CSV table of C-alpha atoms in Angstrom, one decimal:
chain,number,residue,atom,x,y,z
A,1,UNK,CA,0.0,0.0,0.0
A,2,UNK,CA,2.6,2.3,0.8
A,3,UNK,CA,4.5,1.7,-2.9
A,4,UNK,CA,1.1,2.5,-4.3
A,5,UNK,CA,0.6,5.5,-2.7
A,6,UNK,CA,4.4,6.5,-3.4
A,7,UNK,CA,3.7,6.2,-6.7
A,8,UNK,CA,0.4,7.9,-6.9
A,9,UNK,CA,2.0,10.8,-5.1
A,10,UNK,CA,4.9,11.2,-7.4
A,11,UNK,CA,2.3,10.8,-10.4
A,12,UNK,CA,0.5,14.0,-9.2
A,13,UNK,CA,3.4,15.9,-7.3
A,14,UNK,CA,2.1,15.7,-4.0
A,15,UNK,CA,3.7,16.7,-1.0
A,16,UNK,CA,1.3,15.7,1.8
A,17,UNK,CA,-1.5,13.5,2.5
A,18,UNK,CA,-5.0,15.0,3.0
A,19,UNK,CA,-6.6,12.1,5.2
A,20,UNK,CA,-6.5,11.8,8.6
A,21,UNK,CA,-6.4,7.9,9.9
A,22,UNK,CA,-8.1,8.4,13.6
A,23,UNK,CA,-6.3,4.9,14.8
A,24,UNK,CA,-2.9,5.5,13.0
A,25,UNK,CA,-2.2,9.3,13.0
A,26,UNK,CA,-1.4,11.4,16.1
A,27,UNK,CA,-3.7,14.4,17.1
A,28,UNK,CA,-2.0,17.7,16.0
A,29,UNK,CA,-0.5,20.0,19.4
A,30,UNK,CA,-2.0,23.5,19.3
A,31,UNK,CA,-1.5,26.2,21.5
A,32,UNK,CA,-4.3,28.7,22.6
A,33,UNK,CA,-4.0,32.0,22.7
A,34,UNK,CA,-6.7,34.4,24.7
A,35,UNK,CA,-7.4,38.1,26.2
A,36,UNK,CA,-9.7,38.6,29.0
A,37,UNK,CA,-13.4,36.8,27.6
A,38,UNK,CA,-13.3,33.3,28.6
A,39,UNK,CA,-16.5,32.1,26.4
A,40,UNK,CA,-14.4,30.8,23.6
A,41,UNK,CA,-11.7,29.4,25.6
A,42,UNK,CA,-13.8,27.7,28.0
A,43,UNK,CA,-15.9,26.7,25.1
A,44,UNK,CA,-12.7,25.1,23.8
A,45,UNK,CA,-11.0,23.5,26.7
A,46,UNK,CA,-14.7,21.5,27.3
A,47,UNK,CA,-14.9,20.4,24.4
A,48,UNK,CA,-11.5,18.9,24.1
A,49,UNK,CA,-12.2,17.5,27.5
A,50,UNK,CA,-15.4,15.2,26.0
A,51,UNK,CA,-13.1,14.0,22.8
A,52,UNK,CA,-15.2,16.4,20.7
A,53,UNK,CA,-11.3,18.3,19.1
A,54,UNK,CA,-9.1,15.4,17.9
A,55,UNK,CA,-6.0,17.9,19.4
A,56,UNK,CA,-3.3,17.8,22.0
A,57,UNK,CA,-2.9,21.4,24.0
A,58,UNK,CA,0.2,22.4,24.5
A,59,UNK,CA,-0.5,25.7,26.1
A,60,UNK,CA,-2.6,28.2,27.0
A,61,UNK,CA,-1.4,32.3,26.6
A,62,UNK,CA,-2.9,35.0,27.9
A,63,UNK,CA,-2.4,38.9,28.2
A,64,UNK,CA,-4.6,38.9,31.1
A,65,UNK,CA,-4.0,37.8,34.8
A,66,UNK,CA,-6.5,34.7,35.8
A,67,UNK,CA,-6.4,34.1,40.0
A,68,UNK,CA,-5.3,30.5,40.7
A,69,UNK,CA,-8.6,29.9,41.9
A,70,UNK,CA,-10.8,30.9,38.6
A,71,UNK,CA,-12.3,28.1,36.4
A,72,UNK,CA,-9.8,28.4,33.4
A,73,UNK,CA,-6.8,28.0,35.3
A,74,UNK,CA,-7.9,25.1,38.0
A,75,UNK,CA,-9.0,23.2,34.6
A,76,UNK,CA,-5.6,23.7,33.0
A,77,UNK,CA,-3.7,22.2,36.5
A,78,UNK,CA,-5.9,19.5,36.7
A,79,UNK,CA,-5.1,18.3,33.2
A,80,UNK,CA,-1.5,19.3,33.3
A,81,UNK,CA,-1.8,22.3,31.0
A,82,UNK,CA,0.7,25.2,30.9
A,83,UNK,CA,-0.6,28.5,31.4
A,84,UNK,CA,1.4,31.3,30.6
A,85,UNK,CA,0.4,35.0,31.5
A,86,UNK,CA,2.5,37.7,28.9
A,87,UNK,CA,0.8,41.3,29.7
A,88,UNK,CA,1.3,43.4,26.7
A,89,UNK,CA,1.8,46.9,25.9
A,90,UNK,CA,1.4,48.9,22.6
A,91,UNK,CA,5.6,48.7,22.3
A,92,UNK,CA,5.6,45.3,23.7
A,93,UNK,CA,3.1,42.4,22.7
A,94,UNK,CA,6.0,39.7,23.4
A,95,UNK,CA,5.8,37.7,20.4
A,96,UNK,CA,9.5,36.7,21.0
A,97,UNK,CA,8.8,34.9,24.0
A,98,UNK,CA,5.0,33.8,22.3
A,99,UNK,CA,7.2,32.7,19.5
A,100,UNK,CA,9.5,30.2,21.9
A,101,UNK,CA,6.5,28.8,23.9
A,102,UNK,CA,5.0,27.7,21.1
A,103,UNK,CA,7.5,26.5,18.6
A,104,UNK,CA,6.5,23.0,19.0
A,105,UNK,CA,2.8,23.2,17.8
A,106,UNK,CA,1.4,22.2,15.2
A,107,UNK,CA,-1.3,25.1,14.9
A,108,UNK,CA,-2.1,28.5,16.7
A,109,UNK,CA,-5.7,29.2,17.9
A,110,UNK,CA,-7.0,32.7,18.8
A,111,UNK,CA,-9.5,32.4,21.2
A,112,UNK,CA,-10.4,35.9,21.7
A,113,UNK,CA,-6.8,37.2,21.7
A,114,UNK,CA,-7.2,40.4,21.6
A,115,UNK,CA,-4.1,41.5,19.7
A,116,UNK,CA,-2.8,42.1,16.2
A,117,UNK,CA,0.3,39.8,15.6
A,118,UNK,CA,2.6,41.7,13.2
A,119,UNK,CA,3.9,40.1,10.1
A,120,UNK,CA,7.1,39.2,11.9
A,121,UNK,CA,6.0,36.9,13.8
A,122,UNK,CA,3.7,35.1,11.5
A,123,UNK,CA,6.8,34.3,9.4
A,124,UNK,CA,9.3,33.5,12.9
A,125,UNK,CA,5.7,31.1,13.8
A,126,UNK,CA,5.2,30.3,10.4
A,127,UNK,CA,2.5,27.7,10.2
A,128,UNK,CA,-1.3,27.8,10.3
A,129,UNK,CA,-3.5,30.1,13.2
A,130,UNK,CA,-6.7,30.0,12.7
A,131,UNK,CA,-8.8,33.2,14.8
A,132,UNK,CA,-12.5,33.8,15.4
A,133,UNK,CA,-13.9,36.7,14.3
A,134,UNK,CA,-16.8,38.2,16.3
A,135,UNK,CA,-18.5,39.3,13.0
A,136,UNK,CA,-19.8,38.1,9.8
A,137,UNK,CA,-16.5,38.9,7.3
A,138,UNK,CA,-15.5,40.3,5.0
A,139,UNK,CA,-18.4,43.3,6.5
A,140,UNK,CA,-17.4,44.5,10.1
A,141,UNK,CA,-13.6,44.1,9.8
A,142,UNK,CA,-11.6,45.5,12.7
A,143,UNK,CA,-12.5,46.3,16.6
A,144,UNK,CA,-16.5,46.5,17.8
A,145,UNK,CA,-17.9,44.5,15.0
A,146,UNK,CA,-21.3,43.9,17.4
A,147,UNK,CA,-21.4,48.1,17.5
A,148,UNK,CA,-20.8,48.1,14.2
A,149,UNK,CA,-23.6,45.4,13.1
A,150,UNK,CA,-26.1,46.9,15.6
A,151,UNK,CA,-25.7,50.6,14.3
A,152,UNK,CA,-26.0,49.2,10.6
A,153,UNK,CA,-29.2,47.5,11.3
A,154,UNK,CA,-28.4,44.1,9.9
A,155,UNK,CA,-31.0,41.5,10.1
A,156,UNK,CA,-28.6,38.9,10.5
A,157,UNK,CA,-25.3,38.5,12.9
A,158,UNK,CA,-22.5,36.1,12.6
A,159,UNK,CA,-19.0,35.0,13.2
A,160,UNK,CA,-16.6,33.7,11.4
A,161,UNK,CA,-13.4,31.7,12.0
A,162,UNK,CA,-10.3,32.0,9.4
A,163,UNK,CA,-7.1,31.3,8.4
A,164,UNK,CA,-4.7,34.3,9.9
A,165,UNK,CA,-2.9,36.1,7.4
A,166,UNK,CA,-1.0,40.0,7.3
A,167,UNK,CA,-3.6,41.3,6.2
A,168,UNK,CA,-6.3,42.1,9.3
A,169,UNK,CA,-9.1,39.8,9.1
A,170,UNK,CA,-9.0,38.9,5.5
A,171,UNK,CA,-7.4,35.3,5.8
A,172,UNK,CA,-9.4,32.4,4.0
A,173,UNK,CA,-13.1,31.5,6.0
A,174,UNK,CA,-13.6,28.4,7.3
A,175,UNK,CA,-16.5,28.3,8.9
A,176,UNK,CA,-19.2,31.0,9.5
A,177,UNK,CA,-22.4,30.9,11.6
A,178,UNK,CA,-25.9,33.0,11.4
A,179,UNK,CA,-28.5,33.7,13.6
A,180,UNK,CA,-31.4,36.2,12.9
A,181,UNK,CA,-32.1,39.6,15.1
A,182,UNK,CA,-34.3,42.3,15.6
A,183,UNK,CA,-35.1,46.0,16.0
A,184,UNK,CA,-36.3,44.2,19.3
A,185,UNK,CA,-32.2,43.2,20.0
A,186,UNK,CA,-29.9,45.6,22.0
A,187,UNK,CA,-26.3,46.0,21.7
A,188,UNK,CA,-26.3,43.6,24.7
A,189,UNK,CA,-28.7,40.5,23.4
A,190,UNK,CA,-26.0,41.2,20.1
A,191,UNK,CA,-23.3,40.4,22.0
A,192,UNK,CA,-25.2,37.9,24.0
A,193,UNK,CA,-26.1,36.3,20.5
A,194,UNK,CA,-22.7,36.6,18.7
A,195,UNK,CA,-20.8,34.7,21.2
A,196,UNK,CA,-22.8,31.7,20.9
A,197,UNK,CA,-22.1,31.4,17.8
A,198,UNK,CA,-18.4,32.2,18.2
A,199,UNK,CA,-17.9,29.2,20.5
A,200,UNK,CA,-19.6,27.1,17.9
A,201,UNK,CA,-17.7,28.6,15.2
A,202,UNK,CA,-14.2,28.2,16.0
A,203,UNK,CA,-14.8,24.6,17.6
A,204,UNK,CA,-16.3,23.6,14.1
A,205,UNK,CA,-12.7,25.1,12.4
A,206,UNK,CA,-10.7,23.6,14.9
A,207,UNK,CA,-12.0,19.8,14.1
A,208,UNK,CA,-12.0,20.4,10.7
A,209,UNK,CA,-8.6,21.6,10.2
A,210,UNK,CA,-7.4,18.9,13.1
A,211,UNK,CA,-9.2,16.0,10.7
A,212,UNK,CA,-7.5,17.3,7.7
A,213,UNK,CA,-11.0,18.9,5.9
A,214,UNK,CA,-9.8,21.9,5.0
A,215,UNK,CA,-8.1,22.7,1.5
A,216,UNK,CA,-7.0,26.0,0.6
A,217,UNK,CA,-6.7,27.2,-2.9
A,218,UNK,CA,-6.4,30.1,-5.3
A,219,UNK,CA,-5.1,32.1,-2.7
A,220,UNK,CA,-7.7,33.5,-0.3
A,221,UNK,CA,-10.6,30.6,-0.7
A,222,UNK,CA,-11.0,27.2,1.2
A,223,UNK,CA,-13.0,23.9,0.3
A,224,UNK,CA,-14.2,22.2,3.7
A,225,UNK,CA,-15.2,18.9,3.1
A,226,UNK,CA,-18.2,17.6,5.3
């Protein structure tokens, strides 16, 4: 079998093999990244806990302080997961040391991480991060994207979760998620609605890039196979 698909590869010049084997191939090491909103990362961390994310974590990173006693970090102890607090700074977003702690991962996942990496550290990194948005791209780019869907009116809110590229929010979608609102809805029930579907979002990205479903071509587009 292996001769075969030697050959087969050589035939059509490929380089790697897009099928996961569950009993045969190990689960790809990512490293979270996340700011001060736990709903994604907690979203995350339970879900890997139930076998739902076919991943090993190597770490969790954080710009913010969590207590020892707070939900995200007991969880992490009590399945021997390293947490790493790095405040930032505008002239200091230590990617250096970002850079070191996660060298040996196989992926990055922003969970909320509140911070722009530059284009210096995506090529020192220089593999895949995938990032939920908190708004249905490519409208509401940028910081408040709920403000910015509530003052537009839009009949219809969403997240999205993509590839990470230099370019702010314009890497290759995913997965994106819907759900309808009102002139009833407030800024707050926006919110309230939005991060629902970013926890279901980014999980959904997450196990399809982890199973090997997701195929990127012609640049900026993606074919996710069901």
């Amino acid at each position: 079998m292996e001769e075969d698909f030697a050959e087969i590869a050589h035939i059509f010049k490929a380089q790697k093999s897009l099928v996961r084997v569950p009993e045969c191939d190990e689960n790809l090491k990512m490293a979270v990244l996340a700011s001060w909103q736990d709903h994604c990362l907690v979203d995350l961390l339970h879900r890997w806990q139930e076998g739902e994310l076919p991943a090993q974590i190597g770490a969790v990173i954080s710009n913010h302080s969590r207590g020892p006693n707070t939900h995200v970090v007991r969880f992490l102890e009590r399945h021997g997961i390293p947490y790493h607090y790095l405040p930032t700074t505008k002239s200091d977003k230590r990617e250096g040391e970002i850079v070191e702690l996660v060298k040996d991962t196989d992926f990055l996942v922003l969970a909320r991480y509140m911070q722009v990496l530059s284009s210096t550290f995506l090529r020192s990194y220089g593999k895949d991060i995938i990032n939920i948005h908190h708004g249905l791209l490519p409208s509401f780019k940028g910081a408040n994207p709920y403000r910015q869907a509530y003052q537009a009116g839009v009949k219809l809110i969403g997240a999205t979760s993509h590839f990470v590229t230099e370019e702010l929010d314009d890497g290759p979608i995913i997965e994106q998620m819907v759900d309808r609102v009102s002139h009833r809805d407030t800024l707050t029930t926006f919110a309230m609605k939005s991060e629902n579907l970013e926890k279901q979002c980014l999980a959904k990205a997450i196990k399809y890039y982890c199973e090997k479903r997701i195929v990127r071509y012609s640049g900026n587009k993606t074919i996710v196979f069901g």
